[in-house]
CSV table of C-alpha atoms and ligand atoms in Angstrom, one decimal:
chain,number,residue,atom,x,y,z
A,1,MET,CA,-19.2,-9.3,-9.4
A,2,GLU,CA,-18.9,-5.8,-10.8
A,3,TYR,CA,-15.7,-3.8,-11.0
A,4,SER,CA,-15.7,-0.1,-11.4
A,5,GLU,CA,-14.1,1.4,-14.5
A,6,LYS,CA,-11.3,2.8,-12.4
A,7,VAL,CA,-10.5,-0.7,-11.1
A,8,MET,CA,-10.4,-2.1,-14.6
A,9,GLU,CA,-8.2,0.8,-15.7
A,10,HIS,CA,-5.7,0.4,-13.0
A,11,PHE,CA,-5.7,-3.4,-13.4
A,12,ALA,CA,-5.1,-3.2,-17.1
A,13,ASN,CA,-2.4,-0.5,-16.8
A,14,PRO,CA,-1.1,-0.4,-13.2
A,15,HIS,CA,1.1,2.5,-12.2
A,16,ASN,CA,4.3,2.2,-10.2
A,17,VAL,CA,4.9,-1.5,-10.8
A,18,GLY,CA,8.5,-2.7,-10.3
A,19,VAL,CA,11.4,-2.6,-7.9
A,20,ILE,CA,13.5,0.3,-6.6
A,21,GLU,CA,17.0,-0.9,-6.4
A,22,ASP,CA,18.2,1.7,-3.9
A,23,ALA,CA,14.9,1.8,-1.9
A,24,ASN,CA,15.4,2.8,1.8
A,25,GLY,CA,12.2,1.2,2.9
A,26,VAL,CA,10.9,-2.2,1.8
A,27,GLY,CA,7.8,-3.9,3.2
A,28,GLU,CA,6.3,-7.3,2.4
A,29,ILE,CA,2.9,-8.3,3.5
A,30,GLY,CA,0.9,-11.5,3.0
A,31,ASN,CA,-2.8,-11.6,2.9
A,32,ALA,CA,-3.8,-14.3,5.4
A,33,LYS,CA,-7.2,-14.6,3.7
A,34,CYS,CA,-6.0,-15.6,0.3
A,35,GLY,CA,-2.3,-16.1,0.5
A,36,ASP,CA,-1.4,-13.3,-1.9
A,37,ILE,CA,1.8,-11.4,-1.3
A,38,MET,CA,2.7,-7.7,-1.9
A,39,LYS,CA,6.1,-6.1,-1.8
A,40,MET,CA,6.4,-2.3,-1.5
A,41,TYR,CA,9.5,-0.3,-2.2
A,42,LEU,CA,9.9,3.3,-1.0
A,43,LYS,CA,12.6,5.9,-1.7
A,44,ILE,CA,12.4,8.5,1.1
A,45,GLU,CA,14.3,11.8,1.2
A,46,ASN,CA,13.8,14.4,3.9
A,47,ASP,CA,10.6,12.6,5.1
A,48,ILE,CA,9.1,12.8,1.5
A,49,ILE,CA,8.3,9.7,-0.5
A,50,VAL,CA,10.1,10.6,-3.7
A,51,ASP,CA,9.5,7.3,-5.3
A,52,VAL,CA,7.4,4.2,-4.7
A,53,LYS,CA,7.0,0.9,-6.6
A,54,PHE,CA,5.3,-2.4,-5.9
A,55,LYS,CA,5.2,-6.0,-6.9
A,56,THR,CA,2.4,-8.3,-6.1
A,57,TYR,CA,1.4,-11.9,-6.5
A,58,GLY,CA,-2.2,-10.8,-6.1
A,59,CYS,CA,-5.5,-10.6,-7.7
A,60,ALA,CA,-6.9,-7.8,-9.9
A,61,SER,CA,-8.2,-5.9,-6.9
A,62,ALA,CA,-4.8,-6.0,-5.1
A,63,ILE,CA,-3.1,-4.7,-8.2
A,64,ALA,CA,-5.6,-1.9,-8.8
A,65,THR,CA,-5.5,-0.8,-5.1
A,66,SER,CA,-1.7,-0.8,-5.1
A,67,SER,CA,-1.6,1.1,-8.3
A,68,ILE,CA,-3.9,3.9,-7.0
A,69,ALA,CA,-2.4,3.8,-3.4
A,70,THR,CA,1.1,4.3,-4.8
A,71,ASP,CA,-0.2,7.2,-6.9
A,72,LEU,CA,-1.7,8.8,-3.8
A,73,ILE,CA,1.4,8.6,-1.7
A,74,LYS,CA,4.0,9.5,-4.3
A,75,GLY,CA,5.5,12.9,-3.5
A,76,GLN,CA,3.8,13.0,-0.1
A,77,PRO,CA,5.3,13.3,3.3
A,78,ILE,CA,5.5,10.1,5.4
A,79,SER,CA,2.9,11.5,7.7
A,80,GLU,CA,0.3,11.7,4.9
A,81,ALA,CA,1.1,8.2,3.7
A,82,LEU,CA,0.5,6.9,7.1
A,83,LYS,CA,-2.9,8.4,7.1
A,84,LEU,CA,-3.9,6.6,4.0
A,85,THR,CA,-6.6,4.0,4.8
A,86,ASN,CA,-7.9,1.2,2.7
A,87,LYS,CA,-11.2,3.0,2.9
A,88,ALA,CA,-9.8,6.0,1.1
A,89,VAL,CA,-8.1,3.8,-1.4
A,90,VAL,CA,-11.4,2.0,-2.1
A,91,GLU,CA,-13.2,5.3,-2.5
A,92,ALA,CA,-10.5,6.5,-4.9
A,93,LEU,CA,-11.3,3.4,-7.0
A,94,ASP,CA,-15.1,4.2,-6.9
A,95,GLY,CA,-15.6,1.1,-4.7
A,96,LEU,CA,-14.7,-2.6,-4.8
A,97,PRO,CA,-17.0,-5.6,-4.5
A,98,ALA,CA,-17.5,-6.4,-0.8
A,99,VAL,CA,-15.7,-9.8,-1.0
A,100,LYS,CA,-12.7,-7.9,-2.4
A,101,ILE,CA,-12.3,-5.4,0.4
A,102,HIS,CA,-9.7,-7.6,2.1
A,103,CYS,CA,-7.5,-7.2,-1.0
A,104,SER,CA,-7.3,-3.4,-0.6
A,105,VAL,CA,-5.9,-3.8,2.9
A,106,LEU,CA,-2.8,-5.4,1.4
A,107,ALA,CA,-1.6,-2.0,-0.1
A,108,GLU,CA,-2.2,0.0,3.1
A,109,GLN,CA,-0.4,-2.6,5.2
A,110,ALA,CA,2.5,-3.0,2.7
A,111,ILE,CA,3.0,0.8,2.7
A,112,LYS,CA,3.0,0.8,6.5
A,113,ALA,CA,5.5,-2.1,6.6
A,114,ALA,CA,7.8,-0.3,4.2
A,115,ILE,CA,7.7,2.9,6.3
A,116,ALA,CA,8.4,0.8,9.4
A,117,ASP,CA,11.4,-0.7,7.6
A,118,TYR,CA,12.6,2.8,6.8
A,119,TYR,CA,12.5,3.9,10.5
A,120,THR,CA,14.2,0.7,11.5
A,121,ARG,CA,17.0,1.4,9.1
A,122,GLN,CA,17.4,4.9,10.6
A,123,GLY,CA,17.9,3.2,14.0
A,124,LEU,CA,14.5,4.3,15.2
A,125,ASP,CA,11.7,2.3,16.8
A,126,PRO,CA,9.1,2.0,14.0
A,127,GLU,CA,6.3,1.4,16.5
A,128,LEU,CA,6.5,5.0,17.7
A,129,TYR,CA,5.7,6.2,14.2
A,130,VAL,CA,3.7,3.5,12.5
A,131,GLY,CA,2.1,1.7,15.5
A,132,LYS,CA,1.8,-2.0,15.7
A,133,LEU,CA,1.4,-3.7,12.4
A,134,ASP,CA,-1.3,-6.4,12.2
A,135,ASP,CA,0.1,-9.7,11.0
A,136,CYS,CA,-3.1,-10.2,9.2
A,137,CYS,CA,-5.6,-8.1,7.4
A,138,ASP,CA,-7.8,-5.9,9.5
A,139,LEU,CA,-11.2,-6.3,8.0
A,140,HIS,CA,-12.9,-3.7,10.1
A,141,ASP,CA,-14.0,-0.4,8.7
A,142,HIS,CA,-11.9,2.5,9.8
A,143,HIS,CA,-14.6,4.9,10.5
B,1,LIG,FE1,-5.8,-12.1,-2.6
B,1,LIG,FE2,-7.3,-10.2,-3.6
B,1,LIG,S1,-7.7,-12.3,-3.6
B,1,LIG,S2,-5.4,-10.0,-2.6
């Protein structure tokens, strides 16, 4: 199995790892395929994701995808973060081995879960913004 240099880089030195104590959106997602878990913390101000951190009990691919996915959404409006697909994340990493694509879904789903939690805390129905969250990984391509 071959990992791209970018994957190796982000695995060896992942960005945005940790916990945000005063996060106002927290999402936790389990990967039904392998049992790995990802927790995502968001700090949102005026619809902008001003800070994001993650923790994962996951494989190298899960760590690398979360690292780059959190880079991509940091400083972005919620609407942009919701458009982030695992496909875009995989492309940003110069690809992942096919058997590892399910790992990249974890980051996308954890971000959506954290945004849903943010809306719930605002007293809003998260489904209106985020849509229904899959309980499991969606292994289909998003084209
Ligand atoms: Fe579980 Fe990659 S093997 S997230």
